Amino acid sequence: MAHIEAFEVMEIQTLAREVEARGTDVIHLEIGEPDFRTPQPIVDAAKKALDEKRMYYTSALGLAELREAIAGFYLSRYRIEVPASRIAVTAGSSAALLLAFGVLLDAGDEVLLTDPSYPCNRHFARALGGVPCLVPVGPASRYQLNAELARRHWTAATRVAMVATPSNPTGTMVTPAEIADLAELVREKHATLLVDEIYHGLVYEGDAHTALEAGEDVFVINSFSKYFQMTGWRLGWLVAPPGYVREVEKLAQNLFISPSAVAQYAALACFTPETIAIVEARRKELDQRRCFLIPALESLGFKVPVVPQGAFYIYADCSALHPDSFAFAREILTRAGVAVTPGKDFGHCEPERHIRIAYTQPVARLEEAVRRISKLLETR
Ligand SMILES: Cc1ncc(COP(=O)(O)O)c(C=O)c1O
């Protein structure tokens, strides 16, 4: 437990609620969760299932029809055949991460992760006795791991190399060629590549390729949380290499018994043309927010060295405005009523220079946030 740190964004959210309780309007740009409601066809499918189905435990790997539907999604969206037998439905991608690390790590095994990256990854590895090795990354590699960096940080104990594309907190992506190089390197080292594709679908520039194209030895995790706006339903999935599926199943049986039945019946409505039309319209809306916010932040004195291509985050360098992003985030919250996340959450590589802004609110609210921060900066 000494290595498990608090999730700073939750602390900011608690402070934001206190500020709100004192009567101040707060614009929430801290949590990784847009303002959209779960698409109606998904909600309707859940209501229907509650009336018609028995909400029993499902198989530990999930409902057969949902695993088939996910396989069908890979075929229609990425033109890649992924057998349903390799897909495990999980309680959010959080459970998928736990299962992947669970089958891959022995005590003392090292996991290469980027710094900055999604904080829970290093804590999952720790909780399983693994050792997270944070590789400092910056604009030169678009805040991503590549084979050259991985090779430089590789040790005899390295067992897993992990990337997230698009990434949280930077929104940057790893190219298919870079994924292929990483897959080649881990093969050479008899290790494993784990790719987090939870922000797939929320890509605004270029096409997203799945890392499953790089070979069936790659582990891929994904989720219904972000693209399908189902954060609270707690449903995701893991695609495991064939030789690992039984191990994943045994661990899933023991850790979770099964994923939520009602969430799985609801998720069957995700891949219909109706739902895809809704989430695609929302993707366009998120892109408009992104296109507004990047130049607006730059005009305030923030730097955005690499344009985020996906997810809904901007990892902005605020060092020209304040020497300590942690104090700055608190100042912006308490004096301007705008909640953002300080870099501290995402690792140890210059966190004091960065804040993460999640464009999870409509453009009008983002405009208001920019006005408020501008006023704060003028009056300091
Ligand atoms: C990069 C990344 N991976 C995984 C998760 C876990 O999400 P969930 O468990 O809702 O699928 C998140 C949540 O924000 C994330 O940002």
CSV table of C-alpha atoms and ligand atoms in Angstrom, one decimal:
chain,number,residue,atom,x,y,z
A,1,MET,CA,0.0,0.0,0.0
A,2,ALA,CA,2.9,2.3,0.5
A,3,HIS,CA,3.3,2.5,-3.3
A,4,ILE,CA,-0.4,3.1,-4.0
A,5,GLU,CA,-1.0,6.8,-4.4
A,6,ALA,CA,-4.4,8.6,-4.2
A,7,PHE,CA,-6.0,9.5,-7.5
A,8,GLU,CA,-5.4,13.3,-7.5
A,9,VAL,CA,-8.3,14.0,-9.8
A,10,MET,CA,-10.7,12.6,-7.2
A,11,GLU,CA,-9.2,15.0,-4.6
A,12,ILE,CA,-9.7,17.9,-7.0
A,13,GLN,CA,-13.3,16.8,-7.6
A,14,THR,CA,-13.9,16.7,-3.8
A,15,LEU,CA,-12.5,20.3,-3.5
A,16,ALA,CA,-14.6,21.3,-6.5
A,17,ARG,CA,-17.8,20.0,-4.8
A,18,GLU,CA,-16.8,22.0,-1.7
A,19,VAL,CA,-16.4,25.2,-3.8
A,20,GLU,CA,-19.8,24.4,-5.4
A,21,ALA,CA,-21.4,24.0,-2.0
A,22,ARG,CA,-20.3,27.5,-1.1
A,23,GLY,CA,-22.4,28.7,-4.1
A,24,THR,CA,-19.8,29.1,-6.8
A,25,ASP,CA,-20.5,27.7,-10.3
A,26,VAL,CA,-17.7,25.3,-11.2
A,27,ILE,CA,-16.9,24.2,-14.8
A,28,HIS,CA,-15.8,20.6,-14.5
A,29,LEU,CA,-12.9,19.8,-16.8
A,30,GLU,CA,-11.1,17.4,-14.5
A,31,ILE,CA,-12.8,14.0,-14.8
A,32,GLY,CA,-12.4,11.8,-17.8
A,33,GLU,CA,-16.1,11.6,-18.5
A,34,PRO,CA,-18.0,13.8,-21.1
A,35,ASP,CA,-21.4,15.4,-20.3
A,36,PHE,CA,-23.2,13.0,-22.7
A,37,ARG,CA,-25.8,10.5,-21.4
A,38,THR,CA,-25.5,6.9,-22.4
A,39,PRO,CA,-27.2,6.6,-25.9
A,40,GLN,CA,-30.9,5.8,-25.6
A,41,PRO,CA,-30.8,2.5,-27.6
A,42,ILE,CA,-28.4,1.1,-25.0
A,43,VAL,CA,-30.6,2.3,-22.1
A,44,ASP,CA,-33.7,0.9,-23.8
A,45,ALA,CA,-31.9,-2.5,-24.3
A,46,ALA,CA,-31.1,-2.5,-20.6
A,47,LYS,CA,-34.7,-1.8,-19.6
A,48,LYS,CA,-36.0,-4.5,-21.9
A,49,ALA,CA,-33.5,-7.0,-20.5
A,50,LEU,CA,-34.5,-6.2,-16.9
A,51,ASP,CA,-38.1,-7.1,-17.8
A,52,GLU,CA,-37.4,-10.2,-19.9
A,53,LYS,CA,-34.1,-11.8,-18.7
A,54,ARG,CA,-33.0,-13.4,-15.5
A,55,MET,CA,-30.1,-11.4,-14.2
A,56,TYR,CA,-28.0,-14.4,-13.3
A,57,TYR,CA,-24.2,-14.7,-13.3
A,58,THR,CA,-23.1,-15.0,-16.9
A,59,SER,CA,-20.1,-17.0,-18.0
A,60,ALA,CA,-16.9,-15.6,-16.5
A,61,LEU,CA,-15.8,-14.5,-20.0
A,62,GLY,CA,-19.1,-12.9,-20.7
A,63,LEU,CA,-22.3,-13.5,-22.8
A,64,ALA,CA,-21.5,-15.5,-26.0
A,65,GLU,CA,-23.6,-13.1,-28.1
A,66,LEU,CA,-21.7,-10.1,-26.8
A,67,ARG,CA,-18.3,-11.7,-27.4
A,68,GLU,CA,-19.5,-12.4,-31.0
A,69,ALA,CA,-20.8,-8.8,-31.3
A,70,ILE,CA,-17.4,-7.5,-30.3
A,71,ALA,CA,-15.7,-9.8,-32.8
A,72,GLY,CA,-18.1,-8.5,-35.5
A,73,PHE,CA,-17.1,-5.0,-34.5
A,74,TYR,CA,-13.5,-5.7,-35.2
A,75,LEU,CA,-14.4,-7.1,-38.6
A,76,SER,CA,-16.6,-4.2,-39.6
A,77,ARG,CA,-14.5,-1.4,-38.2
A,78,TYR,CA,-10.9,-2.7,-38.7
A,79,ARG,CA,-11.4,-5.4,-41.2
A,80,ILE,CA,-9.6,-7.9,-38.9
A,81,GLU,CA,-10.8,-11.3,-37.9
A,82,VAL,CA,-10.6,-11.7,-34.1
A,83,PRO,CA,-12.3,-15.0,-32.9
A,84,ALA,CA,-14.9,-14.4,-30.2
A,85,SER,CA,-13.1,-17.1,-28.2
A,86,ARG,CA,-10.2,-14.7,-27.6
A,87,ILE,CA,-12.5,-12.0,-26.2
A,88,ALA,CA,-13.2,-11.7,-22.4
A,89,VAL,CA,-15.9,-9.3,-21.4
A,90,THR,CA,-14.8,-7.5,-18.2
A,91,ALA,CA,-16.0,-5.1,-15.5
A,92,GLY,CA,-14.6,-2.0,-17.4
A,93,SER,CA,-11.2,-2.1,-18.9
A,94,SER,CA,-10.0,-1.7,-15.3
A,95,ALA,CA,-10.8,-5.4,-14.7
A,96,ALA,CA,-9.3,-6.2,-18.1
A,97,LEU,CA,-6.0,-4.6,-17.0
A,98,LEU,CA,-6.1,-6.5,-13.8
A,99,LEU,CA,-6.6,-9.8,-15.6
A,100,ALA,CA,-3.9,-9.0,-18.1
A,101,PHE,CA,-1.3,-8.1,-15.5
A,102,GLY,CA,-2.6,-11.0,-13.4
A,103,VAL,CA,-1.8,-13.6,-16.0
A,104,LEU,CA,1.4,-12.0,-17.1
A,105,LEU,CA,3.3,-10.9,-14.0
A,106,ASP,CA,5.2,-12.8,-11.4
A,107,ALA,CA,6.5,-11.0,-8.3
A,108,GLY,CA,9.3,-8.7,-9.3
A,109,ASP,CA,8.5,-8.6,-13.0
A,110,GLU,CA,8.9,-5.2,-14.5
A,111,VAL,CA,6.3,-3.3,-16.7
A,112,LEU,CA,7.4,-0.5,-19.0
A,113,LEU,CA,5.0,2.3,-18.9
A,114,THR,CA,5.2,5.9,-20.2
A,115,ASP,CA,5.5,8.8,-17.8
A,116,PRO,CA,3.0,10.5,-18.1
A,117,SER,CA,0.4,7.8,-18.3
A,118,TYR,CA,-2.9,6.7,-16.8
A,119,PRO,CA,-2.0,6.4,-13.1
A,120,CYS,CA,-3.9,3.2,-12.3
A,121,ASN,CA,-1.7,1.1,-14.5
A,122,ARG,CA,1.3,1.4,-12.2
A,123,HIS,CA,-0.9,0.6,-9.2
A,124,PHE,CA,-2.4,-2.5,-10.9
A,125,ALA,CA,1.1,-3.7,-11.5
A,126,ARG,CA,2.2,-3.0,-8.0
A,127,ALA,CA,-0.9,-4.6,-6.5
A,128,LEU,CA,0.1,-7.8,-8.3
A,129,GLY,CA,3.7,-7.7,-7.1
A,130,GLY,CA,5.0,-6.3,-10.3
A,131,VAL,CA,7.4,-3.3,-10.6
A,132,PRO,CA,6.3,-0.4,-12.8
A,133,CYS,CA,9.2,1.2,-14.7
A,134,LEU,CA,8.3,4.6,-15.8
A,135,VAL,CA,9.9,5.8,-19.0
A,136,PRO,CA,10.0,9.6,-19.2
A,137,VAL,CA,8.5,10.7,-22.5
A,138,GLY,CA,7.9,14.1,-24.1
A,139,PRO,CA,7.0,15.9,-27.3
A,140,ALA,CA,10.0,14.2,-29.2
A,141,SER,CA,8.1,10.8,-29.1
A,142,ARG,CA,4.7,12.4,-29.0
A,143,TYR,CA,4.6,11.4,-25.3
A,144,GLN,CA,4.6,7.7,-26.4
A,145,LEU,CA,6.8,4.7,-26.0
A,146,ASN,CA,8.6,3.4,-29.1
A,147,ALA,CA,10.9,0.5,-29.7
A,148,GLU,CA,14.0,2.6,-29.3
A,149,LEU,CA,13.0,4.0,-25.9
A,150,ALA,CA,11.7,0.6,-24.8
A,151,ARG,CA,15.1,-1.0,-25.7
A,152,ARG,CA,16.9,1.7,-23.7
A,153,HIS,CA,14.9,1.0,-20.6
A,154,TRP,CA,14.7,-2.7,-20.9
A,155,THR,CA,16.2,-4.8,-18.1
A,156,ALA,CA,16.5,-8.6,-17.5
A,157,ALA,CA,13.3,-8.4,-15.4
A,158,THR,CA,11.1,-6.6,-18.0
A,159,ARG,CA,8.1,-8.7,-18.8
A,160,VAL,CA,5.5,-6.3,-20.3
A,161,ALA,CA,5.7,-3.2,-22.4
A,162,MET,CA,2.5,-1.1,-22.3
A,163,VAL,CA,1.1,1.7,-24.4
A,164,ALA,CA,-2.2,3.5,-24.6
A,165,THR,CA,-3.3,4.9,-28.0
A,166,PRO,CA,-4.9,7.5,-27.9
A,167,SER,CA,-3.3,8.2,-24.5
A,168,ASN,CA,-4.6,9.6,-21.3
A,169,PRO,CA,-3.4,12.3,-20.5
A,170,THR,CA,-1.9,13.4,-23.8
A,171,GLY,CA,-4.4,12.3,-26.5
A,172,THR,CA,-1.5,11.3,-28.7
A,173,MET,CA,-1.3,8.0,-30.7
A,174,VAL,CA,1.2,5.3,-31.5
A,175,THR,CA,1.4,4.6,-35.3
A,176,PRO,CA,0.8,1.1,-36.7
A,177,ALA,CA,4.5,1.0,-37.6
A,178,GLU,CA,5.6,1.9,-34.1
A,179,ILE,CA,3.2,-0.8,-32.7
A,180,ALA,CA,4.7,-3.4,-35.1
A,181,ASP,CA,8.3,-2.4,-34.0
A,182,LEU,CA,7.3,-2.7,-30.3
A,183,ALA,CA,5.7,-6.1,-31.0
A,184,GLU,CA,8.9,-7.2,-32.7
A,185,LEU,CA,11.0,-6.1,-29.8
A,186,VAL,CA,8.9,-7.9,-27.2
A,187,ARG,CA,9.0,-11.1,-29.3
A,188,GLU,CA,12.8,-10.9,-29.4
A,189,LYS,CA,12.8,-10.5,-25.6
A,190,HIS,CA,10.1,-13.2,-25.0
A,191,ALA,CA,8.0,-10.6,-23.3
A,192,THR,CA,4.5,-9.2,-24.0
A,193,LEU,CA,3.0,-6.1,-25.5
A,194,LEU,CA,-0.1,-4.7,-23.9
A,195,VAL,CA,-2.1,-2.0,-25.7
A,196,ASP,CA,-4.8,0.0,-24.1
A,197,GLU,CA,-7.3,1.1,-26.9
A,198,ILE,CA,-10.0,2.4,-24.5
A,199,TYR,CA,-10.1,5.8,-26.4
A,200,HIS,CA,-10.5,4.1,-29.8
A,201,GLY,CA,-13.5,5.6,-31.7
A,202,LEU,CA,-12.6,9.0,-30.2
A,203,VAL,CA,-10.0,9.8,-32.9
A,204,TYR,CA,-10.2,13.1,-34.8
A,205,GLU,CA,-7.1,12.9,-37.1
A,206,GLY,CA,-6.3,9.9,-39.2
A,207,ASP,CA,-7.5,6.4,-38.8
A,208,ALA,CA,-7.1,4.2,-35.8
A,209,HIS,CA,-5.6,0.8,-36.4
A,210,THR,CA,-5.9,-1.9,-33.7
A,211,ALA,CA,-2.7,-3.3,-32.3
A,212,LEU,CA,-4.3,-6.7,-33.0
A,213,GLU,CA,-3.0,-6.2,-36.5
A,214,ALA,CA,0.5,-6.7,-35.2
A,215,GLY,CA,-0.1,-10.3,-34.3
A,216,GLU,CA,-2.1,-12.6,-32.1
A,217,ASP,CA,0.5,-12.5,-29.3
A,218,VAL,CA,-0.5,-8.9,-28.4
A,219,PHE,CA,-2.9,-8.2,-25.5
A,220,VAL,CA,-5.5,-5.5,-26.2
A,221,ILE,CA,-7.9,-3.9,-23.8
A,222,ASN,CA,-10.9,-1.8,-24.6
A,223,SER,CA,-14.0,-0.5,-23.0
A,224,PHE,CA,-17.6,0.5,-23.4
A,225,SER,CA,-16.9,3.5,-21.1
A,226,LYS,CA,-15.7,6.2,-23.4
A,227,TYR,CA,-16.8,5.7,-27.0
A,228,PHE,CA,-20.1,4.3,-26.0
A,229,GLN,CA,-20.5,6.6,-23.0
A,230,MET,CA,-21.1,3.8,-20.5
A,231,THR,CA,-18.6,4.8,-17.7
A,232,GLY,CA,-21.0,3.9,-14.9
A,233,TRP,CA,-22.1,0.6,-16.3
A,234,ARG,CA,-18.6,-0.9,-15.8
A,235,LEU,CA,-18.1,-2.9,-18.9
A,236,GLY,CA,-15.0,-3.5,-21.0
A,237,TRP,CA,-13.1,-6.3,-22.7
A,238,LEU,CA,-9.8,-7.9,-23.1
A,239,VAL,CA,-8.5,-9.6,-26.3
A,240,ALA,CA,-5.9,-12.2,-25.2
A,241,PRO,CA,-3.6,-14.5,-27.2
A,242,PRO,CA,-5.2,-17.9,-27.6
A,243,GLY,CA,-2.8,-19.6,-25.2
A,244,TYR,CA,-3.8,-17.2,-22.4
A,245,VAL,CA,-7.6,-17.4,-22.7
A,246,ARG,CA,-8.0,-20.3,-20.2
A,247,GLU,CA,-5.7,-18.5,-17.7
A,248,VAL,CA,-7.7,-15.3,-18.1
A,249,GLU,CA,-10.9,-17.3,-17.6
A,250,LYS,CA,-9.7,-19.0,-14.4
A,251,LEU,CA,-8.6,-15.7,-12.9
A,252,ALA,CA,-11.9,-13.9,-14.0
A,253,GLN,CA,-13.9,-16.7,-12.4
A,254,ASN,CA,-12.1,-16.2,-9.1
A,255,LEU,CA,-11.8,-12.4,-9.1
A,256,PHE,CA,-15.2,-11.4,-10.5
A,257,ILE,CA,-17.4,-14.5,-11.2
A,258,SER,CA,-18.8,-12.7,-14.2
A,259,PRO,CA,-19.3,-9.1,-15.5
A,260,SER,CA,-22.6,-7.4,-14.9
A,261,ALA,CA,-25.4,-9.2,-16.7
A,262,VAL,CA,-27.6,-6.1,-17.2
A,263,ALA,CA,-24.6,-4.1,-18.6
A,264,GLN,CA,-23.9,-6.9,-21.0
A,265,TYR,CA,-27.4,-7.0,-22.3
A,266,ALA,CA,-27.4,-3.3,-22.7
A,267,ALA,CA,-24.1,-3.4,-24.5
A,268,LEU,CA,-25.5,-5.6,-27.2
A,269,ALA,CA,-27.2,-2.5,-28.5
A,270,CYS,CA,-23.8,-0.7,-28.9
A,271,PHE,CA,-22.9,-2.0,-32.3
A,272,THR,CA,-26.2,-1.2,-34.1
A,273,PRO,CA,-26.3,1.5,-36.8
A,274,GLU,CA,-28.6,3.6,-34.6
A,275,THR,CA,-26.1,3.7,-31.7
A,276,ILE,CA,-23.1,4.2,-33.9
A,277,ALA,CA,-24.8,7.2,-35.5
A,278,ILE,CA,-25.3,8.8,-32.1
A,279,VAL,CA,-21.7,8.2,-30.8
A,280,GLU,CA,-20.3,9.3,-34.2
A,281,ALA,CA,-22.2,12.6,-33.9
A,282,ARG,CA,-20.8,13.0,-30.4
A,283,ARG,CA,-17.3,12.4,-31.7
A,284,LYS,CA,-17.7,15.3,-34.1
A,285,GLU,CA,-18.9,17.4,-31.2
A,286,LEU,CA,-15.8,16.5,-29.2
A,287,ASP,CA,-13.6,17.4,-32.1
A,288,GLN,CA,-15.3,20.9,-32.2
A,289,ARG,CA,-14.4,21.3,-28.6
A,290,ARG,CA,-10.9,20.3,-29.2
A,291,CYS,CA,-10.5,22.6,-32.1
A,292,PHE,CA,-11.8,25.5,-30.0
A,293,LEU,CA,-9.8,24.8,-26.9
A,294,ILE,CA,-6.3,24.2,-28.1
A,295,PRO,CA,-5.8,27.7,-29.7
A,296,ALA,CA,-7.8,29.3,-26.9
A,297,LEU,CA,-5.4,27.8,-24.3
A,298,GLU,CA,-2.4,28.8,-26.3
A,299,SER,CA,-3.7,32.4,-26.5
A,300,LEU,CA,-3.7,32.4,-22.6
A,301,GLY,CA,0.0,31.3,-22.5
A,302,PHE,CA,-0.4,27.6,-22.2
A,303,LYS,CA,1.7,25.5,-24.5
A,304,VAL,CA,0.4,22.4,-26.3
A,305,PRO,CA,3.6,21.0,-27.9
A,306,VAL,CA,1.9,18.0,-29.6
A,307,VAL,CA,-1.7,18.3,-30.9
A,308,PRO,CA,-3.8,15.6,-29.3
A,309,GLN,CA,-5.3,13.4,-32.0
A,310,GLY,CA,-7.8,11.5,-29.9
A,311,ALA,CA,-9.5,10.9,-26.5
A,312,PHE,CA,-10.8,14.2,-24.9
A,313,TYR,CA,-7.7,15.5,-23.1
A,314,ILE,CA,-5.2,18.3,-23.6
A,315,TYR,CA,-2.0,18.0,-21.6
A,316,ALA,CA,-1.0,21.6,-21.5
A,317,ASP,CA,2.4,23.0,-20.3
A,318,CYS,CA,1.5,25.8,-17.9
A,319,SER,CA,5.1,26.5,-16.8
A,320,ALA,CA,5.0,30.0,-18.3
A,321,LEU,CA,2.0,30.9,-16.1
A,322,HIS,CA,2.9,29.2,-12.8
A,323,PRO,CA,5.9,27.3,-11.5
A,324,ASP,CA,3.7,24.6,-9.8
A,325,SER,CA,0.8,23.1,-11.7
A,326,PHE,CA,-0.6,21.6,-8.4
A,327,ALA,CA,-0.9,25.0,-6.8
A,328,PHE,CA,-2.1,26.5,-10.1
A,329,ALA,CA,-4.9,23.9,-10.5
A,330,ARG,CA,-6.1,24.8,-7.0
A,331,GLU,CA,-5.9,28.5,-7.8
A,332,ILE,CA,-7.9,28.1,-11.0
A,333,LEU,CA,-10.5,26.1,-9.1
A,334,THR,CA,-10.9,28.4,-6.1
A,335,ARG,CA,-10.5,31.7,-7.8
A,336,ALA,CA,-11.9,31.0,-11.3
A,337,GLY,CA,-14.3,28.1,-10.7
A,338,VAL,CA,-12.7,25.9,-13.3
A,339,ALA,CA,-11.6,22.4,-12.2
A,340,VAL,CA,-8.6,20.8,-14.0
A,341,THR,CA,-6.2,18.0,-13.1
A,342,PRO,CA,-2.6,18.7,-12.1
A,343,GLY,CA,0.1,16.7,-13.9
A,344,LYS,CA,1.0,15.0,-10.6
A,345,ASP,CA,-1.6,12.3,-11.2
A,346,PHE,CA,0.2,11.0,-14.3
A,347,GLY,CA,3.7,10.3,-13.1
A,348,HIS,CA,7.0,11.9,-12.1
A,349,CYS,CA,8.2,13.5,-15.4
A,350,GLU,CA,7.8,17.2,-14.9
A,351,PRO,CA,4.3,17.0,-13.4
A,352,GLU,CA,4.7,20.5,-12.0
A,353,ARG,CA,4.8,21.9,-15.6
A,354,HIS,CA,1.5,20.3,-16.7
A,355,ILE,CA,-2.2,20.3,-16.3
A,356,ARG,CA,-4.7,18.0,-18.0
A,357,ILE,CA,-7.9,19.6,-19.3
A,358,ALA,CA,-10.7,17.3,-20.3
A,359,TYR,CA,-13.0,18.9,-22.9
A,360,THR,CA,-16.0,17.2,-21.5
A,361,GLN,CA,-18.3,20.2,-21.6
A,362,PRO,CA,-20.1,22.0,-24.4
A,363,VAL,CA,-18.2,24.8,-26.3
A,364,ALA,CA,-20.1,27.5,-24.5
A,365,ARG,CA,-18.9,26.3,-21.1
A,366,LEU,CA,-15.3,26.0,-22.5
A,367,GLU,CA,-15.6,29.6,-23.7
A,368,GLU,CA,-16.7,30.6,-20.2
A,369,ALA,CA,-13.8,28.6,-18.7
A,370,VAL,CA,-11.3,30.4,-20.9
A,371,ARG,CA,-12.8,33.8,-20.0
A,372,ARG,CA,-12.5,33.0,-16.3
A,373,ILE,CA,-8.9,31.8,-16.5
A,374,SER,CA,-8.0,34.8,-18.7
A,375,LYS,CA,-9.5,37.2,-16.0
A,376,LEU,CA,-7.7,35.4,-13.3
A,377,LEU,CA,-4.4,35.7,-15.1
A,378,GLU,CA,-5.0,39.5,-15.7
A,379,THR,CA,-5.7,40.2,-12.0
A,380,ARG,CA,-2.8,38.2,-10.5
B,1,LIG,C1,-6.2,5.1,-20.4
B,1,LIG,C2,-7.3,4.5,-19.5
B,1,LIG,N1,-7.4,3.2,-19.4
B,1,LIG,C3,-8.3,2.6,-18.7
B,1,LIG,C4,-9.3,3.3,-18.0
B,1,LIG,C5,-10.3,2.6,-17.2
B,1,LIG,O1,-11.6,2.8,-17.7
B,1,LIG,P1,-12.8,1.8,-17.5
B,1,LIG,O2,-12.5,0.8,-16.4
B,1,LIG,O3,-14.0,2.6,-17.2
B,1,LIG,O4,-13.0,1.0,-18.8
B,1,LIG,C6,-9.3,4.7,-18.1
B,1,LIG,C7,-10.3,5.5,-17.4
B,1,LIG,O5,-10.3,6.7,-17.5
B,1,LIG,C8,-8.3,5.3,-18.9
B,1,LIG,O6,-8.2,6.6,-19.1
